[in-house]
Every structure is written in structure tokens, then in C-alpha cells.
Short mmCIF file of C-alpha atoms and ligand atoms in Angstrom, two decimals:
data_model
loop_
_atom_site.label_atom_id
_atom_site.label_comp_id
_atom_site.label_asym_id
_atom_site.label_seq_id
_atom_site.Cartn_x
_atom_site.Cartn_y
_atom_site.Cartn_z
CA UNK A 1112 7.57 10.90 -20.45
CA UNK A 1113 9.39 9.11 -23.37
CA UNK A 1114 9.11 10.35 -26.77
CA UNK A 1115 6.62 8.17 -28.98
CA UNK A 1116 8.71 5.02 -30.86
CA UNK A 1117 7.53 3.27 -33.75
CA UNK A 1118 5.09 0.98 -32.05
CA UNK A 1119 3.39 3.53 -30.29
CA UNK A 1120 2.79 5.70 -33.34
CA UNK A 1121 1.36 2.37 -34.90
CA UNK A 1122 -1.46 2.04 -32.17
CA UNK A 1123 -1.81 5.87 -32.12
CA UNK A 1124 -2.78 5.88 -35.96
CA UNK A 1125 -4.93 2.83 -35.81
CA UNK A 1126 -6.67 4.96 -32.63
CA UNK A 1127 -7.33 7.45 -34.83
CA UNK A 1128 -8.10 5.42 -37.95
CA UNK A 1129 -10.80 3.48 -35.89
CA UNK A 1130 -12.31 6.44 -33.88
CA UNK A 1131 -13.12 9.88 -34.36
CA UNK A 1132 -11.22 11.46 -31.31
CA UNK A 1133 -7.98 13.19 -31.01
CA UNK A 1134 -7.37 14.15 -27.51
CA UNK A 1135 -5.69 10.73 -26.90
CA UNK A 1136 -2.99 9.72 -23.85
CA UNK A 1137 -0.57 7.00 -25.35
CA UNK A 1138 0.56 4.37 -22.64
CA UNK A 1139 3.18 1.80 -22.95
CA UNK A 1140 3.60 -0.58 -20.31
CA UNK A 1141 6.68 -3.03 -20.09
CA UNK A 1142 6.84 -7.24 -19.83
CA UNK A 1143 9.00 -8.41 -17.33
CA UNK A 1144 12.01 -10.79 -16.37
CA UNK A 1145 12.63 -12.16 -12.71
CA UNK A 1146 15.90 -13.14 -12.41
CA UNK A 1147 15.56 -14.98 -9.27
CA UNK A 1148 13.07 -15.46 -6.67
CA UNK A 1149 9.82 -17.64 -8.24
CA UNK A 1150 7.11 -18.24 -6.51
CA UNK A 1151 8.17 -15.93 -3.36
CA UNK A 1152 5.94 -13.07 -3.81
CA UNK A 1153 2.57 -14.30 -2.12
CA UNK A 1154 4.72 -15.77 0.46
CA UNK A 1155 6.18 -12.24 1.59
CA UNK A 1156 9.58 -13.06 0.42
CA UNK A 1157 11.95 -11.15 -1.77
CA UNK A 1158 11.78 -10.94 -5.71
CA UNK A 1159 14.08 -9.29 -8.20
CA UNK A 1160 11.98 -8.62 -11.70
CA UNK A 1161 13.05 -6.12 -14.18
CA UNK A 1162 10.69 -4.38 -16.95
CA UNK A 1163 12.13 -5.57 -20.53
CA UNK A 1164 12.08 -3.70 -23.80
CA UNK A 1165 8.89 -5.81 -24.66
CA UNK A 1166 5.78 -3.93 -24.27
CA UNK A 1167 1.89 -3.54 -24.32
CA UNK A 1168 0.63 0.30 -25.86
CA UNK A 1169 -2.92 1.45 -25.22
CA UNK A 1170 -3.96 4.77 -27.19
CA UNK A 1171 -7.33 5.73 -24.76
CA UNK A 1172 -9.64 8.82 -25.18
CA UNK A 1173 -12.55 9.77 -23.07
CA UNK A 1174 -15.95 9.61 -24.66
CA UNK A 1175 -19.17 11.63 -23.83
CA UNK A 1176 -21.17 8.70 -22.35
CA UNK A 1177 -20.91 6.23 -20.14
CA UNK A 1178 -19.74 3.35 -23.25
CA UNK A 1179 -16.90 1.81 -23.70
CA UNK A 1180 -15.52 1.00 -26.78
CA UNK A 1181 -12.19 -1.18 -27.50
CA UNK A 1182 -9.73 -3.03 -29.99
CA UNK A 1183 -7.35 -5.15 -30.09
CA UNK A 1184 -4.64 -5.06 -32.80
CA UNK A 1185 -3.28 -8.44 -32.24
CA UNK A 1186 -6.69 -10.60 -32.54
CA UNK A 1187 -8.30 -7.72 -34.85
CA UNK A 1188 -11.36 -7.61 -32.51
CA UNK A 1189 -14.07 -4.50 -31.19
CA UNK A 1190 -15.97 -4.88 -27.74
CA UNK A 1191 -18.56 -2.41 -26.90
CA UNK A 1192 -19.95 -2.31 -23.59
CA UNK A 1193 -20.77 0.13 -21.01
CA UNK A 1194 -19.38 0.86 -17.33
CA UNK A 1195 -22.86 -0.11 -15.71
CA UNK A 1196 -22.00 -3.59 -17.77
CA UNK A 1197 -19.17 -5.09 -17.70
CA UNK A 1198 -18.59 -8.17 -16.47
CA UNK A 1199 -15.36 -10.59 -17.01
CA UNK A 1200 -14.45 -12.42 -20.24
CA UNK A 1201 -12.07 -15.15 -21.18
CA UNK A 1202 -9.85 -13.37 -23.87
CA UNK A 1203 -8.01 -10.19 -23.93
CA UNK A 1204 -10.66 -7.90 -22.87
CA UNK A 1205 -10.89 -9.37 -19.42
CA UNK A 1206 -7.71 -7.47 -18.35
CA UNK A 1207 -9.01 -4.20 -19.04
CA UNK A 1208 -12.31 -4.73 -18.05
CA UNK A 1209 -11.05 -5.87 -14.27
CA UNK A 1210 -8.84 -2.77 -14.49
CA UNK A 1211 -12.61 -0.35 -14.61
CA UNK A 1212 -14.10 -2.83 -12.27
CA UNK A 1213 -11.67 -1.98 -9.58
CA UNK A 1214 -11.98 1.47 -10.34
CA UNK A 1215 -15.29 2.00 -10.53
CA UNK A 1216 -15.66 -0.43 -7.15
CA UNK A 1217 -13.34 1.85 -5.37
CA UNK A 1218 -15.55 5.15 -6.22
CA UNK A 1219 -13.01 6.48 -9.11
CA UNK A 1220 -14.71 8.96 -11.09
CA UNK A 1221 -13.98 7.38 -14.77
CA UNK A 1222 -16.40 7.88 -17.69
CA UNK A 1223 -17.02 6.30 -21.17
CA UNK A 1224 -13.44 5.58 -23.07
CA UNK A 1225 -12.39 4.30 -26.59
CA UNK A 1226 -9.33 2.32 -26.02
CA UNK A 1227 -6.89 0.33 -28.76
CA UNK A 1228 -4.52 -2.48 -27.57
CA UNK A 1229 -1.51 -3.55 -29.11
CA UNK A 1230 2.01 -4.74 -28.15
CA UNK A 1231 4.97 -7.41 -29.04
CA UNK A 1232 4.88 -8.90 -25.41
CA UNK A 1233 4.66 -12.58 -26.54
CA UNK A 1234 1.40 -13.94 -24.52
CA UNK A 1235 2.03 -16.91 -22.91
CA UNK A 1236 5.10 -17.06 -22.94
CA UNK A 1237 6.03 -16.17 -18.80
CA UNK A 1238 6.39 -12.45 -19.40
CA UNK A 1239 3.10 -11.20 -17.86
CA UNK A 1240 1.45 -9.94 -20.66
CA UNK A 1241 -1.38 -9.68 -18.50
CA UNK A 1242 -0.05 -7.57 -16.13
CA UNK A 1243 1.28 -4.96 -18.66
CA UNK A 1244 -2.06 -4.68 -19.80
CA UNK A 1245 -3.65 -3.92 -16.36
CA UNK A 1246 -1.02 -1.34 -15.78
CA UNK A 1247 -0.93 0.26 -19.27
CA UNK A 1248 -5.12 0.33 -18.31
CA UNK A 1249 -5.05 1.98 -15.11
CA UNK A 1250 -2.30 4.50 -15.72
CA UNK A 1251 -3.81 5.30 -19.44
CA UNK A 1252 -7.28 5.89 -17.39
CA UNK A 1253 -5.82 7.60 -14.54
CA UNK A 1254 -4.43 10.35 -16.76
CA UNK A 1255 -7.54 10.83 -18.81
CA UNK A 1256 -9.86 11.52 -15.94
CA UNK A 1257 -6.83 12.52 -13.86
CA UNK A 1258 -7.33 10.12 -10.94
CA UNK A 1259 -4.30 11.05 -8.88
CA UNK A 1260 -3.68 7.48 -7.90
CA UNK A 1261 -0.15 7.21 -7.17
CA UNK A 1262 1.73 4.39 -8.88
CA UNK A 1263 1.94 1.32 -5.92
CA UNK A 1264 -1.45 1.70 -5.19
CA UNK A 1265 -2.35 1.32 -9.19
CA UNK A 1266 -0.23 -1.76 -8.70
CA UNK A 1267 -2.43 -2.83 -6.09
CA UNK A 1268 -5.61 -2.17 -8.66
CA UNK A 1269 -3.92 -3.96 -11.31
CA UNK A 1270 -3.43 -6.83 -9.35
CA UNK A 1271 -6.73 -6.97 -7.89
CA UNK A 1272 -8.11 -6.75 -11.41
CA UNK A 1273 -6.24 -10.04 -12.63
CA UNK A 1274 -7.22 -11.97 -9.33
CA UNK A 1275 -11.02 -10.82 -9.51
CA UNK A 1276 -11.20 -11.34 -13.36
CA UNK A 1277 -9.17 -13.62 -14.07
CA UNK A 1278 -9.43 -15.75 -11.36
CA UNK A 1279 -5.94 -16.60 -10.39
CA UNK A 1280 -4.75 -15.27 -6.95
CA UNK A 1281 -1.04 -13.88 -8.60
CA UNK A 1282 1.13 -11.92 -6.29
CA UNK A 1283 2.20 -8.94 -6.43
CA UNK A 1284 5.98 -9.03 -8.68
CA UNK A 1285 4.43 -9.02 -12.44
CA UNK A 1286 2.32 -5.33 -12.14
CA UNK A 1287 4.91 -4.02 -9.70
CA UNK A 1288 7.80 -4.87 -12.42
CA UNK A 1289 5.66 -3.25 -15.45
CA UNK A 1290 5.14 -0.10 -13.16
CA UNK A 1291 8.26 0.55 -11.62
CA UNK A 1292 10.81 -0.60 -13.80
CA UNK A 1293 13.83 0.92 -14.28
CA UNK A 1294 16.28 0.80 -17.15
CA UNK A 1295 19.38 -0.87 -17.18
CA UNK A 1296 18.64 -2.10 -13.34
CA UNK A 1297 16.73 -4.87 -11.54
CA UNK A 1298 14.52 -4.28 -8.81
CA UNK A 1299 15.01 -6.10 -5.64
CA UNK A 1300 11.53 -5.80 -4.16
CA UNK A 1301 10.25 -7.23 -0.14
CA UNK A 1302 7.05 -8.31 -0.96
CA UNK A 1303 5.88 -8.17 3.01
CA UNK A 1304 6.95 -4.28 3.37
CA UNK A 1305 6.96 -3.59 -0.21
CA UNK A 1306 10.14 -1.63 0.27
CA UNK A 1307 12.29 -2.04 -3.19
CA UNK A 1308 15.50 -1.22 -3.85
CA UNK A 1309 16.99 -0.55 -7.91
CA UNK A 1310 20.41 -2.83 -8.79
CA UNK A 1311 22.55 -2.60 -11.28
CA UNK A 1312 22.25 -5.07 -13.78
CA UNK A 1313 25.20 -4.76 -16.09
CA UNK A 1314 26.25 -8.16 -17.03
CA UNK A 1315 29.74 -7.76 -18.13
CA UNK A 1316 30.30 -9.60 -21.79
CA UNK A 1317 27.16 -12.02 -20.63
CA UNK A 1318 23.04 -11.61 -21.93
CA UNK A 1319 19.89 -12.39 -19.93
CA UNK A 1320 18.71 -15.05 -23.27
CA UNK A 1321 14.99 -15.97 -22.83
CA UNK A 1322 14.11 -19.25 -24.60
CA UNK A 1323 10.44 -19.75 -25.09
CA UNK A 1324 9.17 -23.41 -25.11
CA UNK A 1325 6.18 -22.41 -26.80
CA UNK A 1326 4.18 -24.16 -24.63
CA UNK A 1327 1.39 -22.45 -23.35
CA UNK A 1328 0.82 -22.20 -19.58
CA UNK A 1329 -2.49 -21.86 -17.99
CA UNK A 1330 -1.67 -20.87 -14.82
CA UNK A 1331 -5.52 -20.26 -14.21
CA UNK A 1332 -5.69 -24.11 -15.19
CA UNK A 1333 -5.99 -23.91 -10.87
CA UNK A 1334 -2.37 -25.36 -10.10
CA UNK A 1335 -1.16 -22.08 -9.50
CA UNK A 1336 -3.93 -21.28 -7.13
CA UNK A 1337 -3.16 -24.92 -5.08
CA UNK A 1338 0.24 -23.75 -4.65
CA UNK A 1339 -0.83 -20.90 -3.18
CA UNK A 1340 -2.81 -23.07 -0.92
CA UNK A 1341 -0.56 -25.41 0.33
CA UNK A 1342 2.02 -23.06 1.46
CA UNK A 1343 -0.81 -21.09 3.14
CA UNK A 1344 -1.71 -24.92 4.69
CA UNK A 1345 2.00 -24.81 6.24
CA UNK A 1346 1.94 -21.76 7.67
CA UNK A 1347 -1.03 -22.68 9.51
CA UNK A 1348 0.27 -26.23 10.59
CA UNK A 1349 3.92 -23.82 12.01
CA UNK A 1350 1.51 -21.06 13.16
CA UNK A 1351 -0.18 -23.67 15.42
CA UNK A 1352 3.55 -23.98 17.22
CA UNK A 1353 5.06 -20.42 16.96
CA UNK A 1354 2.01 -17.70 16.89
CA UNK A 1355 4.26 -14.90 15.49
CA UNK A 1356 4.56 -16.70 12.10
CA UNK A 1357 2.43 -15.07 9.46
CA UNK A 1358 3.50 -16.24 6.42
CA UNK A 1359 6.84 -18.76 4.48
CA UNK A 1360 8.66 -15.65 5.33
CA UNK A 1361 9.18 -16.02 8.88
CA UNK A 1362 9.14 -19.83 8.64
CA UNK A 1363 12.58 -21.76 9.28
CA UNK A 1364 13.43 -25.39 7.29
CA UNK A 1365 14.09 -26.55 11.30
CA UNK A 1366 10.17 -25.65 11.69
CA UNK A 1367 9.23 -27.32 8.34
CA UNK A 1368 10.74 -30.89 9.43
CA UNK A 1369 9.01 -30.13 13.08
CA UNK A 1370 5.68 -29.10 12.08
CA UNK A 1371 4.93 -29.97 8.98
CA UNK A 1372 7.38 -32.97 7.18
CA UNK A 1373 4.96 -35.59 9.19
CA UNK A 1374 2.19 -34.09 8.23
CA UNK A 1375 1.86 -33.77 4.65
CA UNK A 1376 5.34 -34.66 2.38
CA UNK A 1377 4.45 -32.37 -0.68
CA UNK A 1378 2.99 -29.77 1.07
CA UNK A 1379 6.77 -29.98 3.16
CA UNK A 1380 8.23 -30.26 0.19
CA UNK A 1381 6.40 -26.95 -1.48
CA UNK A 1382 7.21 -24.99 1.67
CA UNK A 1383 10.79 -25.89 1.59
CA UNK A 1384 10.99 -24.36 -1.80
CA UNK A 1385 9.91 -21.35 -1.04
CA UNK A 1386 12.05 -20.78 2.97
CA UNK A 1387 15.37 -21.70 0.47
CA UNK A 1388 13.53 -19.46 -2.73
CA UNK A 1389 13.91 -17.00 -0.03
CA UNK A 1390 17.33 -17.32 1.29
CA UNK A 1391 18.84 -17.65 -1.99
CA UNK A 1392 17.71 -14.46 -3.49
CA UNK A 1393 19.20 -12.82 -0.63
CA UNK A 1394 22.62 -14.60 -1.28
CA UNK A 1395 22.25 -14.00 -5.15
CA UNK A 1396 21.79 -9.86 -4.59
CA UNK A 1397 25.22 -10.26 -2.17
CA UNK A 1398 26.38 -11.84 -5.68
CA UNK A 1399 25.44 -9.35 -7.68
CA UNK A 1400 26.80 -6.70 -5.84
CA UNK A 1401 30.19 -8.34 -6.01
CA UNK A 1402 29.46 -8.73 -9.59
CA UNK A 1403 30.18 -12.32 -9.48
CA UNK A 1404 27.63 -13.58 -12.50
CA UNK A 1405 28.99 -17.25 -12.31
CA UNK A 1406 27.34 -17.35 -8.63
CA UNK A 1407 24.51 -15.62 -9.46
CA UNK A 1408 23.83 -18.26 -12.31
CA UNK A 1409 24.56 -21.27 -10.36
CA UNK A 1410 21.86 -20.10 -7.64
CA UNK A 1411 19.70 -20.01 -10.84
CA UNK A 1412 20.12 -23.38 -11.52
CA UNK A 1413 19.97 -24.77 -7.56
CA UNK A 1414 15.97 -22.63 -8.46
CA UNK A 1415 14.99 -24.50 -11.35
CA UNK A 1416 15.72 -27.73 -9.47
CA UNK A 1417 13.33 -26.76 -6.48
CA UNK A 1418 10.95 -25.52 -8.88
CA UNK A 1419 11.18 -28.83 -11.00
CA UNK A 1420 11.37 -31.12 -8.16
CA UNK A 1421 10.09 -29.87 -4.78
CA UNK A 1422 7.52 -27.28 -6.44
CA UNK A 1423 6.58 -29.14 -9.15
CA UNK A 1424 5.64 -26.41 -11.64
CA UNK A 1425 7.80 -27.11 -14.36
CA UNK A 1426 7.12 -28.80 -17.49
CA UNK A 1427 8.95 -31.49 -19.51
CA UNK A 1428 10.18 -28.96 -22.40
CA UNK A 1429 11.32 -26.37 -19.67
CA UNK A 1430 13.65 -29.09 -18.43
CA UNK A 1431 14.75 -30.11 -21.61
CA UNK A 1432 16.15 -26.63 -22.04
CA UNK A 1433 17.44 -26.02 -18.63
CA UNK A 1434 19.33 -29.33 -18.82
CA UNK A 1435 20.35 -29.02 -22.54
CA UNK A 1436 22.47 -25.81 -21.78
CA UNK A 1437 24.07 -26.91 -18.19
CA UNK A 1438 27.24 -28.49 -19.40
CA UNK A 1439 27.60 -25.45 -21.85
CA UNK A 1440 30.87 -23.30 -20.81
CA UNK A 1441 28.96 -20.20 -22.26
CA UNK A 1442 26.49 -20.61 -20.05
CA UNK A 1443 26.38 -19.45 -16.18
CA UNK A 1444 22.60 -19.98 -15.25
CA UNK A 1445 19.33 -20.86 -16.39
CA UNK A 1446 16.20 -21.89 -15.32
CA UNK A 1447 12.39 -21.56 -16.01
CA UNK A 1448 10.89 -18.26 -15.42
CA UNK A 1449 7.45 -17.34 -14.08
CA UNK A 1450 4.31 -19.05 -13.01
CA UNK A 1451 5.38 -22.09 -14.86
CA UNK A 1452 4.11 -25.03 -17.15
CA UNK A 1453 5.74 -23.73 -20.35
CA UNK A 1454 6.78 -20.04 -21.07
CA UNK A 1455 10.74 -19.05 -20.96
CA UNK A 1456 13.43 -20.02 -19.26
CA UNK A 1457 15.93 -17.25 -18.72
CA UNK A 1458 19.69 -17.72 -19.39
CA UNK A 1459 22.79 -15.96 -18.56
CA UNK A 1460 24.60 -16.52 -21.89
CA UNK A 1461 28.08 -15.25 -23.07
CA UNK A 1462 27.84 -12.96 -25.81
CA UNK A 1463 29.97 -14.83 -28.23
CA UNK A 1464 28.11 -17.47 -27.32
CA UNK A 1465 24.74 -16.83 -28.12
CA UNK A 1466 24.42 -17.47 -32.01
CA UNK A 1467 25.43 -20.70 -31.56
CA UNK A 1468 23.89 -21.97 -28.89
CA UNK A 1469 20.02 -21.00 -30.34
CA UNK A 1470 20.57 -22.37 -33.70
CA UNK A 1471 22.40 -24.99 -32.36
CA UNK A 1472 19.15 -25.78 -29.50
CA UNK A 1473 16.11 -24.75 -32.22
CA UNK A 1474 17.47 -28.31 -33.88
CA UNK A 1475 17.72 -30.00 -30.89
CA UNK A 1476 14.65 -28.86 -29.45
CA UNK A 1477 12.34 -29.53 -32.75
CA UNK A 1478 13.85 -32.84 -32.73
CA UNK A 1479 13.06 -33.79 -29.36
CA UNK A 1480 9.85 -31.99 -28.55
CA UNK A 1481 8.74 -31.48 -31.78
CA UNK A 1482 7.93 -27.64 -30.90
CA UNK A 1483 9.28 -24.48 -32.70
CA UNK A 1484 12.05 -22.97 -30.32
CA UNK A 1485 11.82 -18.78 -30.10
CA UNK A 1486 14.68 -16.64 -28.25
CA UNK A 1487 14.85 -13.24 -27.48
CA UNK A 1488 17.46 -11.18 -25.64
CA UNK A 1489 16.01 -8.87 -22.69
CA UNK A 1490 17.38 -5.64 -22.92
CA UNK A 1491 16.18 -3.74 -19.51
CA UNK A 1492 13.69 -0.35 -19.69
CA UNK A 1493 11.86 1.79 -17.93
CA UNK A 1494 8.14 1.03 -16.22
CA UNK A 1495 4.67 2.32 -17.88
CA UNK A 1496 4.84 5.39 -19.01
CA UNK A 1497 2.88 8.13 -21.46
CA UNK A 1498 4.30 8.59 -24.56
CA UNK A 1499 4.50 12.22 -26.01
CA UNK A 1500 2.91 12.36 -29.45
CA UNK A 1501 5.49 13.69 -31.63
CA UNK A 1502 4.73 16.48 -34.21
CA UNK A 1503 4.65 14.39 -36.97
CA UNK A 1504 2.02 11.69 -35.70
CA UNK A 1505 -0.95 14.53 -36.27
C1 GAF B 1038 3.12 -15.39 -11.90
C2 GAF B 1038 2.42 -14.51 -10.90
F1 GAF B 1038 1.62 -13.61 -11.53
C3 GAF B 1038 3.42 -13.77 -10.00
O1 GAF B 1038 2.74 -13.06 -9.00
C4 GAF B 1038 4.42 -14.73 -9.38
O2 GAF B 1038 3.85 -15.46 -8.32
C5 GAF B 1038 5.00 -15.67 -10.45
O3 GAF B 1038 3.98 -16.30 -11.22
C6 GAF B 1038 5.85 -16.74 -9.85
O4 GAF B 1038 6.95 -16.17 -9.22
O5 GAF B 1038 3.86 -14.64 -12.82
#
């Protein structure tokens, strides 16, 4: 338990400005980076996320009935509705909501709550906003009516909740990184066992730089869901060859070009991705364990080309900035981060470097895609958490 900070003494006192009850549990739950390993998750490979300082707090109290009352800070809005009601939404409240839903579907004993949102996770922008919601839900409503769920299986819930109500089938990596994170380290997680392992992530003189595009991605906008889909399609078309193939995980590139390269050329393409997605994350932890960065980052790029080009989930402003920084010496890696179609990419930028390279790509960028250029540098924390209320905050 983490003393409060500033933001969560905000949200408290708008809790308690908006609604007469004081026996609150303050959650905040972390955004996330993935340094490499996109798209790998649903096909039981290997990701390595880490929770950032950028966060989503919910202040929650129980109520007497069965209602449920909420507010967001960012869009200014109240929802009332009641656990026998809810039902999913197309904004903000749909995260929470599919948070009770999978409760209450699972026989959890949860009552009436008051609940205020707030946060500085940018939405949108590839850093699973979404997800810290879900998991600053659950947790915040498993300590009120003291649930006892442990924290992979709230995971699990959270995850459920964003497939069920939000319709897109996302893997596992965004709630596990919110939950588990782990400051100062990266979390190399097998999505097939769901063994994880914390690494060290102490990038000597260099700065994980995320560069927003600004472009908003809609990963619900069904692409992500087809991807899904055609590596599921390859599996199949392998499976029908070698029966103890499950999943992308256990699939070879020698089984690809055998079983599925005559078939279908994108879906080979898609699958091929993912087998080297795999393989290279493994390489890139043996890098980071020798601490050699400038490997690490070059893998990044070699993943930004197979998303761009064999995955096809890029966009042309996440290019832009992947290519505009690849002949920079202050640069070791970059590439888009996340679901894809706009968001961040992540860079591995020198810390001398960094100034200049933003103000000298927020020109460049405005110039040639006409869009407003935001960075950020990811400093690594710990997952969701409650936040003692200090003294003062009464
Ligand atoms: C999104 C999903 F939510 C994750 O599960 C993961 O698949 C990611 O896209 C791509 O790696 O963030």
C-alpha cells in the first residue's frame, strides 16, 4: 500500500465532494508499455509489458442498496444504474460496468457502490487505458466487499470484462501489466503457462520515449478481432498436419511455408509475424540480460517492420515516426506499440538526446501529417494498488 500522491487525493476529494460517504478504498491502477512482443499474447507466446507512472484512480464506497452510482472526472459525467441493470455502453462506463458483470456472473457477493474515475493515462493513445480501469474496478470492489480474489484471476475478470463489453477479444498482456507491475523492472510474461518472470530494466544513459501520433485507434473497429482470426485460421490449416499444435506457439516458419503459404498469402504472412514475434522476444530478454540496449533496439525495429508489413496494423503516421528517427545516432530502437492504427510508438532514446529530437520531430511531424505530436517519458511503477488516505485528506 502506497501512500496517497497528489492525484489520488484529487479523486478522493471530488469522492467526497460528490457523495456523502467516507468509508472510501482509493485504487490506482497503472498504463502500460510493452517493449517487445506485439500481438503474441492470444497466440500463447511471450510478452514483456511494464506498468508506467501513468495511471487511472477510482475512489469507491459501498452503498446501502443495490444502485450504483458513478463519475467520471475527465468527461464530467454521472451514471446511475443498478446491479440488476446494467448492461454495456460505448463510453467510459462500459469498463466498469463489464468489471460488475463478471462479478456478479461469477456469484461474487458485491452490493450497491458510488464510484469516481479519474486518471492522466492518455486514452487512445496504446497505453490500455481500458485495462487500468478494469483492474482499478475489480481490485477497488474486491476490497470493499472483501472478495478474496487473488490478483491473476482478477486479471482474468478484467479481461473478460473488456472482451464481453467491449467487444474486442484482447489478450491477456494489458490487465496483467496494470496488475502486476513492478517498479523499475519489466515483466517477461508466457502467455500459454502464464508463468512471468520480473527483469531489470535499467537503461544505462538511454529513456523508453513514447511518441503519440494522436491518432486514435479503434481497435474494436473489428481489425483487431480478424487478426485474431486468421492466425487462429493457421493453426487449424498446421493442426490438420501435426495434431499436437494448439496454437502460433508451437508452430514452426518450416510448417507455415508447408501448410499454409499455398493456402492463403496474408493469412501466411500474419502467422509468420507472430512464430518470429515469438522468437525474437526470446533473443531480446538474452539481450537484456547482457545489457546490450543497441540489440535490444534493433530487434525493435526488425518488429515494427513485421507489424507494418506482414501484420499490417500500423498506420501511415506510426511509420512516419518510426522511420523519421532510424538514421538518428541517439536512437537504438523504436517501433509502434500496442494494438495498433495510431497510439505511441516507443523509443529507446539517449538522454542527451531527447530535447532535441521531440522539438526537432513536433515540426516535422505537424508539417507532414498535419497532427499535434505529444511525448512522454515512461518512468516504470508498481501494479494497482490501494492508496492509504493520509491524515490530512479528512
Ligand atoms: C492490445 C490488446 F489488448 C493486447 O491484449 C495485445 O494483444 C496488444 O493489443 C497487442 O500486442 O493492447
Amino acid at each position: 500500500m502506497s501512500t496517497i500522491n497528489e492525484a489520488a487525493q484529487k479523486v478522493s476529494n471530488i469522492f467526497t465532494a460528490k457523495f456523502d460517504q467516507t468509508e472510501t478504498v482509493v485504487v490506482r491502477s497503472p498504463g502500460r508499455v510493452n517493449i517487445i512482443g506485439e500481438h503474441t499474447d492470444y497466440n500463447e507466446g511471450f510478452v514483456l509489458p511494464a506498468a508506467i507512472d501513468k495511471a487511472i484512480y477510482v475512489v469507491a464506497a459501498k452503498r446501502n442498496d443495490t444502485a450504483i452510482h458513478l463519475y467520471s472526472v475527465d468527461f464530467d459525467e454521472t451514471f446511475e444504474t443498478s446491479l440488476a441493470a446494467i448492461k454495456p455502453s460505448r463510453d467510459w462506463k462500459t469498463y466498469i460496468l463489464g468489471v460488475v458483470d463478471q462479478l456478479i456472473k461469477a456469484g461474487y457477493p458485491i452490493g450497491g457502490f458510488s464510484l469516481v474515475l479519474d486518471g492522466d493515462v492518455p486514452i487512445g493513445a496504446g497505453l490500455s487505458s481500458s485495462a487500468a480501469v478494469e483492474c482499478a474496478t475489480v481490485f477497488a470492489l474486491n476490497e470493499l466487499f472483501d472478495l478474496q480474489i487473488d490478483r491473476m484471476s482478477m486479471v482474468k475478470i478484467a479481461q473478460k470484462a473488456e472482451q464481453t463489453y467491449s467487444g474486442v477479444m484482447v489478450g491477456i498482456m494489458d490487465m496483467f501489466a496494470s496488475m502486476f507491475g513492478k517498479k523499475d523492472h519489466v515483466i517477461k510474461l508466457d502467455c500459454r503457462s502464464l508463468e512471468y518472470e520480473y527483469k531489470p530494466f535499467k537503461l544505462k544513459g538511454y529513456k523508453a520515449v513514447l511518441l503519440n501520433t494522436n491518432v486514435k485507434h479503434t481497435l474494436s473497429s473489428s481489425e483487431y478481432n480478424t487478426r485474431r482470426k486468421q492466425c487462429e485460421q493457421g493453426v487449424a490449416w498446421v493442426k490438420e498436419h501435426h495434431s499436437n499444435v494448439n496454437s502460433l506457439r508451437d508452430v514452426s516458419l518450416e510448417m507455415l511455408q508447408q501448410h499454409v503459404e499455398q493456402k492463403d498469402e496474408v493469412i501466411f504472412r500474419r502467422c509468420k509475424y507472430v512464430v518470429e514475434e515469438i522468437q525474437r522476444l526470446l533473443a531480446a530478454c538474452d539481450d537484456l540480460d547482457r545489457n546490450d540496449i543497441a540489440a535490444l533496439g534493433a530487434k525493435m525495429y526488425e518488429t515494427h517492420y513485421g507489424l507494418s508489413k506482414l501484420y499490417e496494423v500500423s498506420c501511415k503516421e506510426l511509420d512516419y515516426l518510426v522511420d523519421a528517427v532510424k538514421e538518428n545516432p541517439g536512437v537504438l530502437g523504436a517501433r509502434m506499440m500496442g494494438g495498433g492504427f495510431g497510439g505511441c510508438t516507443i523509443n529507446l532514446v539517449k538522454d542527451e538526446a531527447i530535447d532535441e529530437l521531440v522539438e526537432q520531430l513536433s515540426v516535422s511531424y505537424k508539417e507532414n501529417m498535419n497532427l499535434e505530436l505529444s511525448a512522454y517519458i515512461a518512468t516504470i511503477e508498481n501494479g494497482t494498488e490501494v492508496m492509504k488516505l493520509a491524515e490530512y485528506s479528512k
